[in-house]
Coordinates of C-alpha atoms in Angstrom, one line a residue:
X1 CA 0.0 0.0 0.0
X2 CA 3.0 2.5 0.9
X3 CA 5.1 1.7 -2.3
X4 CA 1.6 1.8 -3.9
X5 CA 0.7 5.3 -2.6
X6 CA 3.8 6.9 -3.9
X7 CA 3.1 5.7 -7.5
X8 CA -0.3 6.1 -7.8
X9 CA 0.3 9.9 -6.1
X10 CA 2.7 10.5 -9.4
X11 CA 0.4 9.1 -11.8
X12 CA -2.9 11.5 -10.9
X13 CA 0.3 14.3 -11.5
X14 CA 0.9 13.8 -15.1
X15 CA -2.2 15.6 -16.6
X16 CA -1.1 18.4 -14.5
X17 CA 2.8 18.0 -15.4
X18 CA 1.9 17.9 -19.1
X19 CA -0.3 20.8 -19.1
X20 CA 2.2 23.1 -17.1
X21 CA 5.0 22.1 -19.9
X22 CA 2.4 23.0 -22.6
X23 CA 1.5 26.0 -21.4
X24 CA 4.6 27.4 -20.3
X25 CA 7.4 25.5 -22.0
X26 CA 5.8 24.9 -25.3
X27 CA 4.4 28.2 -24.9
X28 CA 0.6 27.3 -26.3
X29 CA -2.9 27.4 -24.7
X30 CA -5.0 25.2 -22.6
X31 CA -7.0 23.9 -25.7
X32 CA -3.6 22.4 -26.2
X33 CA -2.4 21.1 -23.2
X34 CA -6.5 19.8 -23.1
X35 CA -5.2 17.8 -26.1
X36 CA -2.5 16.1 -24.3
X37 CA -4.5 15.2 -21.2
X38 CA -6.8 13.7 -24.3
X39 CA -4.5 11.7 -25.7
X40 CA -3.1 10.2 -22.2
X41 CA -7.0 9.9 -21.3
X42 CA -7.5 7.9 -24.6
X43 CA -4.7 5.5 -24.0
X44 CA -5.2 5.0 -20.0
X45 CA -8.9 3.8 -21.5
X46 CA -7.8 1.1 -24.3
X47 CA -4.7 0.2 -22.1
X48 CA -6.4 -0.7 -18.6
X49 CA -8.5 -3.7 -19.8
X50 CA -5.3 -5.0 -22.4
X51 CA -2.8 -5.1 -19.4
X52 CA -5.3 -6.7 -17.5
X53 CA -5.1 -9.4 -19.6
X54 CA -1.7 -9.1 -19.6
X55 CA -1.6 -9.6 -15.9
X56 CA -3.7 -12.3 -16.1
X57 CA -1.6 -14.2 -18.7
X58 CA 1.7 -13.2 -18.4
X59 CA 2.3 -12.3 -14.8
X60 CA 2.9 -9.4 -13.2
X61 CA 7.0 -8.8 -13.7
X62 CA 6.3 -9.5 -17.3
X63 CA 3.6 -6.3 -17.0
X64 CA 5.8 -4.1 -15.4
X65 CA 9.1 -4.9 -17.1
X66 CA 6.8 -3.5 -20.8
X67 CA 5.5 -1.1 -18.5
X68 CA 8.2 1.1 -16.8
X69 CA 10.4 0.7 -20.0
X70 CA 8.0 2.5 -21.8
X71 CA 7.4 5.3 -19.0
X72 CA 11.2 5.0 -18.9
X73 CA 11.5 6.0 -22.6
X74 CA 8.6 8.5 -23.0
X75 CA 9.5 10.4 -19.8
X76 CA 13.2 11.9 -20.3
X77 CA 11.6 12.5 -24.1
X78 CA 8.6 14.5 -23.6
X79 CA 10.3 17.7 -23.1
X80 CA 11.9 17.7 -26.1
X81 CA 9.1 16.4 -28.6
X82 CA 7.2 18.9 -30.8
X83 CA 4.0 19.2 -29.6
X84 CA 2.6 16.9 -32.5
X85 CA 4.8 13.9 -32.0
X86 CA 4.0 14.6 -28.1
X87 CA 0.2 13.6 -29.0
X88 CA 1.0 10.3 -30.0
X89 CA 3.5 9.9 -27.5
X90 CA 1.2 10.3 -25.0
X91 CA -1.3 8.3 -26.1
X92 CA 1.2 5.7 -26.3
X93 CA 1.9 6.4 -22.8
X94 CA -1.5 6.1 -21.3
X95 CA -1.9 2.8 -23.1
X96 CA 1.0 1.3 -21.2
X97 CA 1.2 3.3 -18.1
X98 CA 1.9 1.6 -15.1
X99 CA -0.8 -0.5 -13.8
X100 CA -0.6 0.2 -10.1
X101 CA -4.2 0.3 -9.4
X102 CA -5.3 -2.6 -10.8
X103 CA -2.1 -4.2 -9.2
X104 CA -2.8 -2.9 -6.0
X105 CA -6.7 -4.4 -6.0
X106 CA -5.8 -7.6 -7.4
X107 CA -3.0 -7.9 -4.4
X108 CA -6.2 -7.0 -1.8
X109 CA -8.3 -9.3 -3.3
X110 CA -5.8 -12.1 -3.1
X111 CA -3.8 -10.9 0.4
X112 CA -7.3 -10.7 2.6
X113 CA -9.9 -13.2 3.6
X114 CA -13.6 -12.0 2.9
X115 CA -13.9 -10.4 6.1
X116 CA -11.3 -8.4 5.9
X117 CA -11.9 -6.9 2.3
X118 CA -14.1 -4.4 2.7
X119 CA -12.0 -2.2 5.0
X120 CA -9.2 -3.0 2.9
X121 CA -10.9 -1.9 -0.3
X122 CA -11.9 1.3 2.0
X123 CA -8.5 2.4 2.8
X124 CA -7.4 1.9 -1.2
X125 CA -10.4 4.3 -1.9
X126 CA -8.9 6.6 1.0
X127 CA -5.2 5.6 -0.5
X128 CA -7.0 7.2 -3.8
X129 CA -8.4 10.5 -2.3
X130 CA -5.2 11.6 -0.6
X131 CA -3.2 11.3 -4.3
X132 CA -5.5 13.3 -5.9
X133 CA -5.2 15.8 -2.8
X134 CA -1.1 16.0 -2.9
X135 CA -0.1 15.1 -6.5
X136 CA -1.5 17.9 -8.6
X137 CA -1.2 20.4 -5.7
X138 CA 2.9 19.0 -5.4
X139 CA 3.5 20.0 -9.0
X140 CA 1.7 23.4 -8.7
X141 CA 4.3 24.2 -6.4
X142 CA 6.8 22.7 -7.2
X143 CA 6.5 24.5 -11.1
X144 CA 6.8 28.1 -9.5
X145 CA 9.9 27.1 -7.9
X146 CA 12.0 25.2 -10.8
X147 CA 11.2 24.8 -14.7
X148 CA 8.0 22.8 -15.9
X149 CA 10.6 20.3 -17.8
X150 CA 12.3 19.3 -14.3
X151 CA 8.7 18.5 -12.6
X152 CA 7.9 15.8 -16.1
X153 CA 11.1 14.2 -15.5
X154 CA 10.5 14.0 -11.5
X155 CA 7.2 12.3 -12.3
X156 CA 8.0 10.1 -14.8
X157 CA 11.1 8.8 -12.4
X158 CA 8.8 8.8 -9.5
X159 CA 6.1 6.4 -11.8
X160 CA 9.4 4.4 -12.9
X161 CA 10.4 3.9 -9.5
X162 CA 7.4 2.6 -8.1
X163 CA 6.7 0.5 -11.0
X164 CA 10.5 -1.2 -10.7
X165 CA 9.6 -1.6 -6.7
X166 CA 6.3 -3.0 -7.3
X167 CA 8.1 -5.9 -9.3
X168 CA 10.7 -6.3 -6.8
X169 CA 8.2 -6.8 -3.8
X170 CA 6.4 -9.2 -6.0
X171 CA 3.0 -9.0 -4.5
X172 CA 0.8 -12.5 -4.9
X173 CA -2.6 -11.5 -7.8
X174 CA -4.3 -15.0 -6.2
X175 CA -5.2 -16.5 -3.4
X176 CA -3.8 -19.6 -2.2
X177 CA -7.5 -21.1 -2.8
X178 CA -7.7 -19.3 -6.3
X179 CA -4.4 -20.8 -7.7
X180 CA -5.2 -24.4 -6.5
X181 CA -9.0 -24.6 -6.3
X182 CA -10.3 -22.1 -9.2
X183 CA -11.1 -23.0 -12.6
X184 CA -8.4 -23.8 -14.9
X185 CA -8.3 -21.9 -18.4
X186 CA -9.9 -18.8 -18.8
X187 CA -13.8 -18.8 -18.7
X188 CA -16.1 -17.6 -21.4
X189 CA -16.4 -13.9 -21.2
X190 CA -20.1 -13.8 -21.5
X191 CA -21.4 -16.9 -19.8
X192 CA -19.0 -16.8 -17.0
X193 CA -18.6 -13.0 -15.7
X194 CA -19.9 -10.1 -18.1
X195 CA -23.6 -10.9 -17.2
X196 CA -25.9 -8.1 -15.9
X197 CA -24.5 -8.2 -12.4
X198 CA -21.0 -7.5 -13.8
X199 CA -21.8 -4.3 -16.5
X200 CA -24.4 -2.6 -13.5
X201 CA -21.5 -2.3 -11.3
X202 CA -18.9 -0.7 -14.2
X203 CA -21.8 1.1 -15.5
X204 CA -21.9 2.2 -11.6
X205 CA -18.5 3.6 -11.7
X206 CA -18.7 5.1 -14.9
X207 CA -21.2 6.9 -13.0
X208 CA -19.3 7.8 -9.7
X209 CA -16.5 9.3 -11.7
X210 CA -18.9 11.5 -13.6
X211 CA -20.0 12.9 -10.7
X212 CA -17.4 13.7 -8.7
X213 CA -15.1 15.3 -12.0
X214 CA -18.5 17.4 -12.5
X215 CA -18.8 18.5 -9.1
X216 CA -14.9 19.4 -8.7
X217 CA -15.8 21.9 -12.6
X218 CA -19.2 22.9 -10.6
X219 CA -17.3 23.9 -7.3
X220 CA -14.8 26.2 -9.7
X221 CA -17.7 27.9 -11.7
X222 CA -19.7 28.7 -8.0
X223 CA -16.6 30.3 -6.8
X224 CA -15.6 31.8 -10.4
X225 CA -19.2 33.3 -10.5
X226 CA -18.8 34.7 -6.9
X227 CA -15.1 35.9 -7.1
X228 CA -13.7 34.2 -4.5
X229 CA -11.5 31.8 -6.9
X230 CA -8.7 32.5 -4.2
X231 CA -10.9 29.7 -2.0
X232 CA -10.8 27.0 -4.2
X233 CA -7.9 25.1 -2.3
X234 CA -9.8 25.0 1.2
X235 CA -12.9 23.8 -1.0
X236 CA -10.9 21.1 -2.3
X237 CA -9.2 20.0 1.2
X238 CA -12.7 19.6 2.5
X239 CA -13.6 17.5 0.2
X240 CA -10.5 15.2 0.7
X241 CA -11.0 15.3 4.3
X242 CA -14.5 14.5 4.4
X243 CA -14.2 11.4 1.8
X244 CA -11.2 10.3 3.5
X245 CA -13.7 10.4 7.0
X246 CA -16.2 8.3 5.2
X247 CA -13.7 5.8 3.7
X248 CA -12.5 5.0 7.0
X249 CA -15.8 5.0 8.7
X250 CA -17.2 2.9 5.8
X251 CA -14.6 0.4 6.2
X252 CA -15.4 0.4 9.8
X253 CA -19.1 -1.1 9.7
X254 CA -19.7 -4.2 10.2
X255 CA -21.3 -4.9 7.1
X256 CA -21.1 -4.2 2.9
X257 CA -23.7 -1.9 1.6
X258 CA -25.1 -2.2 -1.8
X259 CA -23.1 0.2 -4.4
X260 CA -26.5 1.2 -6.0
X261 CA -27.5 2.8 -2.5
X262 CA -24.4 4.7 -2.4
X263 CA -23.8 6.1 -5.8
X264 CA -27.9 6.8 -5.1
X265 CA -27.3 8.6 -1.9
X266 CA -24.1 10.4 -3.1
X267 CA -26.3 11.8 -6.6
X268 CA -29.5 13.1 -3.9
X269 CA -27.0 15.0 -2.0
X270 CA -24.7 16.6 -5.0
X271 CA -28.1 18.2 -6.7
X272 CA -28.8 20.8 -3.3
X273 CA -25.0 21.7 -3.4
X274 CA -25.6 23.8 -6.6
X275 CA -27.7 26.4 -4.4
X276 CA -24.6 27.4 -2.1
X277 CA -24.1 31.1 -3.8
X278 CA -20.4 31.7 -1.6
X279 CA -17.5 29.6 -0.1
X280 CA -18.8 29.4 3.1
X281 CA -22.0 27.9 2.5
X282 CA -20.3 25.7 -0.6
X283 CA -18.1 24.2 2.1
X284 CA -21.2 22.6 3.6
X285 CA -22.9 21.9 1.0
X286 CA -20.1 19.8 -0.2
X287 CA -19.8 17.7 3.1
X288 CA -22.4 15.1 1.9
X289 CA -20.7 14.7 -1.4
X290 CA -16.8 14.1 -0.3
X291 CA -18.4 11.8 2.7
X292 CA -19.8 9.8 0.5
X293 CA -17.1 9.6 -2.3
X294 CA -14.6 7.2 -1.2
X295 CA -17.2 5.1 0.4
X296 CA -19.2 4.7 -3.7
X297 CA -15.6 3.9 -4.7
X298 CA -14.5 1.3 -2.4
X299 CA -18.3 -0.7 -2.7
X300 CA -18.0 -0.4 -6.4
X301 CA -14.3 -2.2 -6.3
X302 CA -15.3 -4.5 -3.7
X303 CA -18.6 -5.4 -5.8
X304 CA -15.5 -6.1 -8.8
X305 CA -13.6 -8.1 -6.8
X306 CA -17.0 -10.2 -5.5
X307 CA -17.9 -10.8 -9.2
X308 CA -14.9 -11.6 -11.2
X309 CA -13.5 -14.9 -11.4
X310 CA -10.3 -15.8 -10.4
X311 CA -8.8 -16.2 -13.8
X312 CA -9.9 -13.1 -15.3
X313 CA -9.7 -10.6 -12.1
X314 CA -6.4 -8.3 -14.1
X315 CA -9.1 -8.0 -17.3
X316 CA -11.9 -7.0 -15.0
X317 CA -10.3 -4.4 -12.6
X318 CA -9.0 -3.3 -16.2
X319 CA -12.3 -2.8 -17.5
X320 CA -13.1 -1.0 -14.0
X321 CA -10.1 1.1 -14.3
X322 CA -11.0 2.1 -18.2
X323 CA -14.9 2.8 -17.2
X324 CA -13.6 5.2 -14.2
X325 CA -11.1 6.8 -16.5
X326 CA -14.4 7.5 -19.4
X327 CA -16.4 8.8 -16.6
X328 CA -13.8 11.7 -16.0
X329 CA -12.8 12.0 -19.4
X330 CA -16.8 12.7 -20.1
X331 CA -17.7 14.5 -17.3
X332 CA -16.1 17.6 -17.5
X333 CA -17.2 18.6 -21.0
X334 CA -20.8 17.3 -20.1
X335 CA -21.0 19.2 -17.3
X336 CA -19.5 22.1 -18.1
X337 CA -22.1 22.0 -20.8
X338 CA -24.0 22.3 -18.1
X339 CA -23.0 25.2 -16.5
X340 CA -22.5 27.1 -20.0
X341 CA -26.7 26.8 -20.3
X342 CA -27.9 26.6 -16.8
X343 CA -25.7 28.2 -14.3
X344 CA -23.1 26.3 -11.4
X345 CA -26.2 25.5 -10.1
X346 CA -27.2 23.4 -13.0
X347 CA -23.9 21.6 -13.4
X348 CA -24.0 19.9 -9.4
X349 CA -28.2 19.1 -10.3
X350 CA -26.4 17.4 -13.4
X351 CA -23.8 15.9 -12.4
X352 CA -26.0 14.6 -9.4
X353 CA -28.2 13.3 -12.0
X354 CA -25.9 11.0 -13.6
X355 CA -25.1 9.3 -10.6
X356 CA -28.9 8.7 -9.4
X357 CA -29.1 7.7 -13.5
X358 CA -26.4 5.0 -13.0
X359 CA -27.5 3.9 -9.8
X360 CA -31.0 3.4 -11.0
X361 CA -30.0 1.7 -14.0
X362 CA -26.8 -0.8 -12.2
X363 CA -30.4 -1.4 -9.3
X364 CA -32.4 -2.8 -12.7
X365 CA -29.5 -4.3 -14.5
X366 CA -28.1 -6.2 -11.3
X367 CA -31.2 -7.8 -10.4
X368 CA -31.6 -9.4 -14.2
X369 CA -28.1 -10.6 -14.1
X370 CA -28.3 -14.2 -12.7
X371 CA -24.8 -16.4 -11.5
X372 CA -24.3 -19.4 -13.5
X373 CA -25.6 -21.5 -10.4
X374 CA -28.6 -19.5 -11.0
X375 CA -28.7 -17.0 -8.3
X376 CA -29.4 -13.2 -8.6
X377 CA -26.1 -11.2 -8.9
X378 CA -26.3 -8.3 -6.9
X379 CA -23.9 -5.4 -7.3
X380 CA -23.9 -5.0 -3.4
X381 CA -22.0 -6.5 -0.7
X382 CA -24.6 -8.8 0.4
X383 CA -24.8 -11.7 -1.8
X384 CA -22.3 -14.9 -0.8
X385 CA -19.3 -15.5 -3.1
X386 CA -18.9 -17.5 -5.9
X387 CA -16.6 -20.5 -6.1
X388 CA -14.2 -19.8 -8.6
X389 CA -14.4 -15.9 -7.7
X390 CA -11.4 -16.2 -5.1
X391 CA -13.9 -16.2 -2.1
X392 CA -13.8 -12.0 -2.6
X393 CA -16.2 -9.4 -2.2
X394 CA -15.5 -5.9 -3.6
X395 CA -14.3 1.8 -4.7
X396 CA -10.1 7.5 -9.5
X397 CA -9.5 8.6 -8.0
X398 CA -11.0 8.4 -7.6
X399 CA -10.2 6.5 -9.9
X400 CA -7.4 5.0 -11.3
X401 CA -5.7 7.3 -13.3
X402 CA -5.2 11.2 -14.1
X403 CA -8.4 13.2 -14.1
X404 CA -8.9 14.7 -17.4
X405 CA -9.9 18.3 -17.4

C-alpha cells in the first residue's frame, strides 16, 4: 500500500505536469495542453483492460518490465518532442502506463480473507483520495519554484520507480485457494462474468467518476461566479478530508452496503449543493458529497472483486479502471455543458443526476443478471461468493488514473 501510494500519487500528476510544460514551455494554450491530457485519457482507456489481460496471462513482472520501460523511454523524451509527436507519445503512454491500481486491487483481493476486504478496499479508496489531494497540488508548487521540464522528469522517475519496486516486492494477484482450487483456463467472457451483475457495477463507476469530475468543474464555476477563486484550495481540502472520513468509517461497519444505495445517496445529495451562492455555505454543502465519495468507490471495487472470477480478475479491474477513467474524461465537458446553459447550479443538479441515473439503472441491470448457479447477482456486498471468484467481495481517484480536465 506505501510503495503503492507513492506511484499512484505521481500518476494523478501527469495531466497536470503535461499541461504546465504545454502551457509554459511549449508556450501554447490550454485547448492544447486539453489535447495532451486527451490523448493520455485515450490510452489509459484502451490500455487498462489489455494489461489486465496481460496480468492475467503473463504475470505481473512481465507487466511491469513492458510497462516502466516504456514510462522510462517517453519520460526523459517529452520535453523535447514537438507538440505533434507529443500527442501520440502520450497516447502511447497512457496505453502502457503503469498499472498500479489494478495491481494494488488484485493484491487486496488475493492478500485478505472476505472479512477483511471491505475495510481494505476502504482504505485503497482513502489511499485514492489523498493522491488526488497532494499530487496535482505537489506540482503546482513545485512549477513556481524550478522549470516545468524538471517537474515531467521528477514524475516520470517517481512512476518508474514505483513501478521497478512493485516488481521487486512481487506482491501474490491469487489466493492460495484461487491458484489451487479455481477454474483452470480462462472462462467464457459472456457466460461466466460479463452478465448483468457484472456491467451494472462498471456502469456504476462510470457513473461515480462522472460525478465527482462534474462536481470538482461545478465547485470552480460557484466560486468563479462569486469571485472568490482565491478559496478554491480550502474547498478542495474539505472535500479530501470528508471522503477520507467516510472511507474510514465505511470500512469500519460491520457490514457491505449495496453500491446502488451509495452512488444513489451520493447523486440526492450533490443536486442541493448547486444552491450554495459563496464559499462558506459551498463548504457545507459539499460535506455530503466528499463523505460519500470514497465510500461509492470502495463498494464499487469490492462489488469487482466479488464478481470476477479468479482467472480473469487483471481483465476485469481493467475494465473498472478504463470505465472510471471515461467517466472523468466525459464528465467535465458534459458538465460544463451544463454550466454554459444553466448556471453552477445546474452543473452539481447534473452531475447529481448521472449518478442517481447509473445507480438506478446498475439497481435494474443487477437484479436481471443471474450467476451461473442461478442466483441473482447483486452489485452490493450482500450476496455470498462464488466458487471460482477467489472467495472476494468488492471503490479515481477516484479512480485509477489522471483526471482529465
Amino acid at each position: 500500500m506505501g510503495v503503492s501510494f507513492l506511484a499512484r500519487t505521481a500518476i494523478t500528476s501527469v495531466v497536470m505536469a503535461l499541461t504546465m510544460h504545454v502551457v509554459l514551455d511549449l508556450d501554447l494554450n490550454y485547448a492544447a495542453a486539453g489535447g495532451v491530457a486527451a490523448a493520455l485519457t485515450a490510452g489509459l482507456a484502451l490500455g487498462g483492460p489489455l494489461l489486465g489481460r496481460m496480468l492475467d496471462g503473463r504475470g505481473l513482472r512481465t507487466v511491469l518490465a513492458a510497462t516502466v520501460g516504456a514510462q522510462a523511454v517517453f519520460w526523459p523524451g517529452a520535453t523535447v518532442l514537438p507538440y505533434e509527436i507529443l500527442l501520440g507519445a502520450a497516447f502511447a503512454a497512457g496505453l502502457l502506463m503503469v498499472p498500479v491500481q489494478p495491481v494494488t486491487r488484485q493484491a487486496i483481493a488475493a492478500m485478505t480473507t472476505v472479512a477483511q476486504r471491505r475495510a481494505a478496499f476502504a482504505l485503497e479508496s482513502v489511499q485514492g483520495e489523498l493522491s488526488y489531494m497532494v499530487g496535482p497540488a505537489a506540482v503546482i508548487a513545485c512549477t513556481a519554484v524550478v522549470s516545468p521540464a524538471i517537474v515531467v522528469w521528477a514524475v516520470g522517475a517517481a512512476i518508474v520507480a514505483g513501478g521497478t519496486v512493485l516488481a521487486v516486492l512481487d506482491p501474490p494477484l491469487r489466493s492460495a485457494e484461487d491458484a489451487h482450487g479455481g477454474p483452470a483456463g480462462r472462462p467464457p467472457r459472456r457466460r461466466e462474468w460479463l452478465n448483468g451483475g457484472m456491467i451494472a457495477v462498471l456502469l456504476m463507476g462510470f457513473g461515480t467518476t462522472i460525478l465527482l469530475s462534474g462536481v470538482d468543474l461545478a465547485v470552480v464555476a460557484t466560486l468563479e461566479e462569486a469571485g472568490q477563486v482565491s478559496w478554491a484550495a480550502v474547498l478542495v481540502a474539505v472535500l479530501g478530508v470528508t471522503s477520507v472520513v467516510g472511507g474510514l468509517i465505511y470500512g469500519a461497519l460491520p457490514r457491505s452496503l449495496p453500491a446502488w444505495l451509495l452512488l444513489g445517496s451520493l447523486g440526492l445529495v450533490t443536486v442541493p449543493a448547486g444552491l450554495a451562492r459563496d464559499w462558506p455555505w459551498l463548504c457545507v454543502s459539499v460535506v455530503g458529497v466528499g463523505f460519500l465519495a470514497a465510500p461509492s468507490l470502495s463498494a464499487v471495487t469490492e462489488a469487482v472483486s466479488r464478481l470476477a472470477p479468479a482467472v480473469a480478475r487483471g481483465e476485469v479491474t481493467g475494465l473498472q479502471s478504463s470505465a472510471q477513467n471515461a467517466g472523468f474524461a466525459l464528465g467535465s465537458p458534459v458538465i460544463g455543458a451544463a454550466i454554459d446553459v444553466w448556471a453552477p447550479a445546474g452543473g452539481f443538479a447534473v452531475a447529481g443526476l448521472a449518478g442517481c441515473a447509473a445507480a438506478l439503472t446498475g439497481w435494474l441491470l443487477s437484479r436481471r443478471g443471474a450467476s451461473p448457479a442461478g442466483r441473482p447477482v447483486a452489485a452490493s456486498g450482500t450476496s455470498k461468493p462464488r466458487e471460482g471468484a477467489g472467495g472476494s467481495r468488492e471503490g479515481v481517484g477516484r479512480a485509477n488514473g489522471p483526471q482529465a480536465p
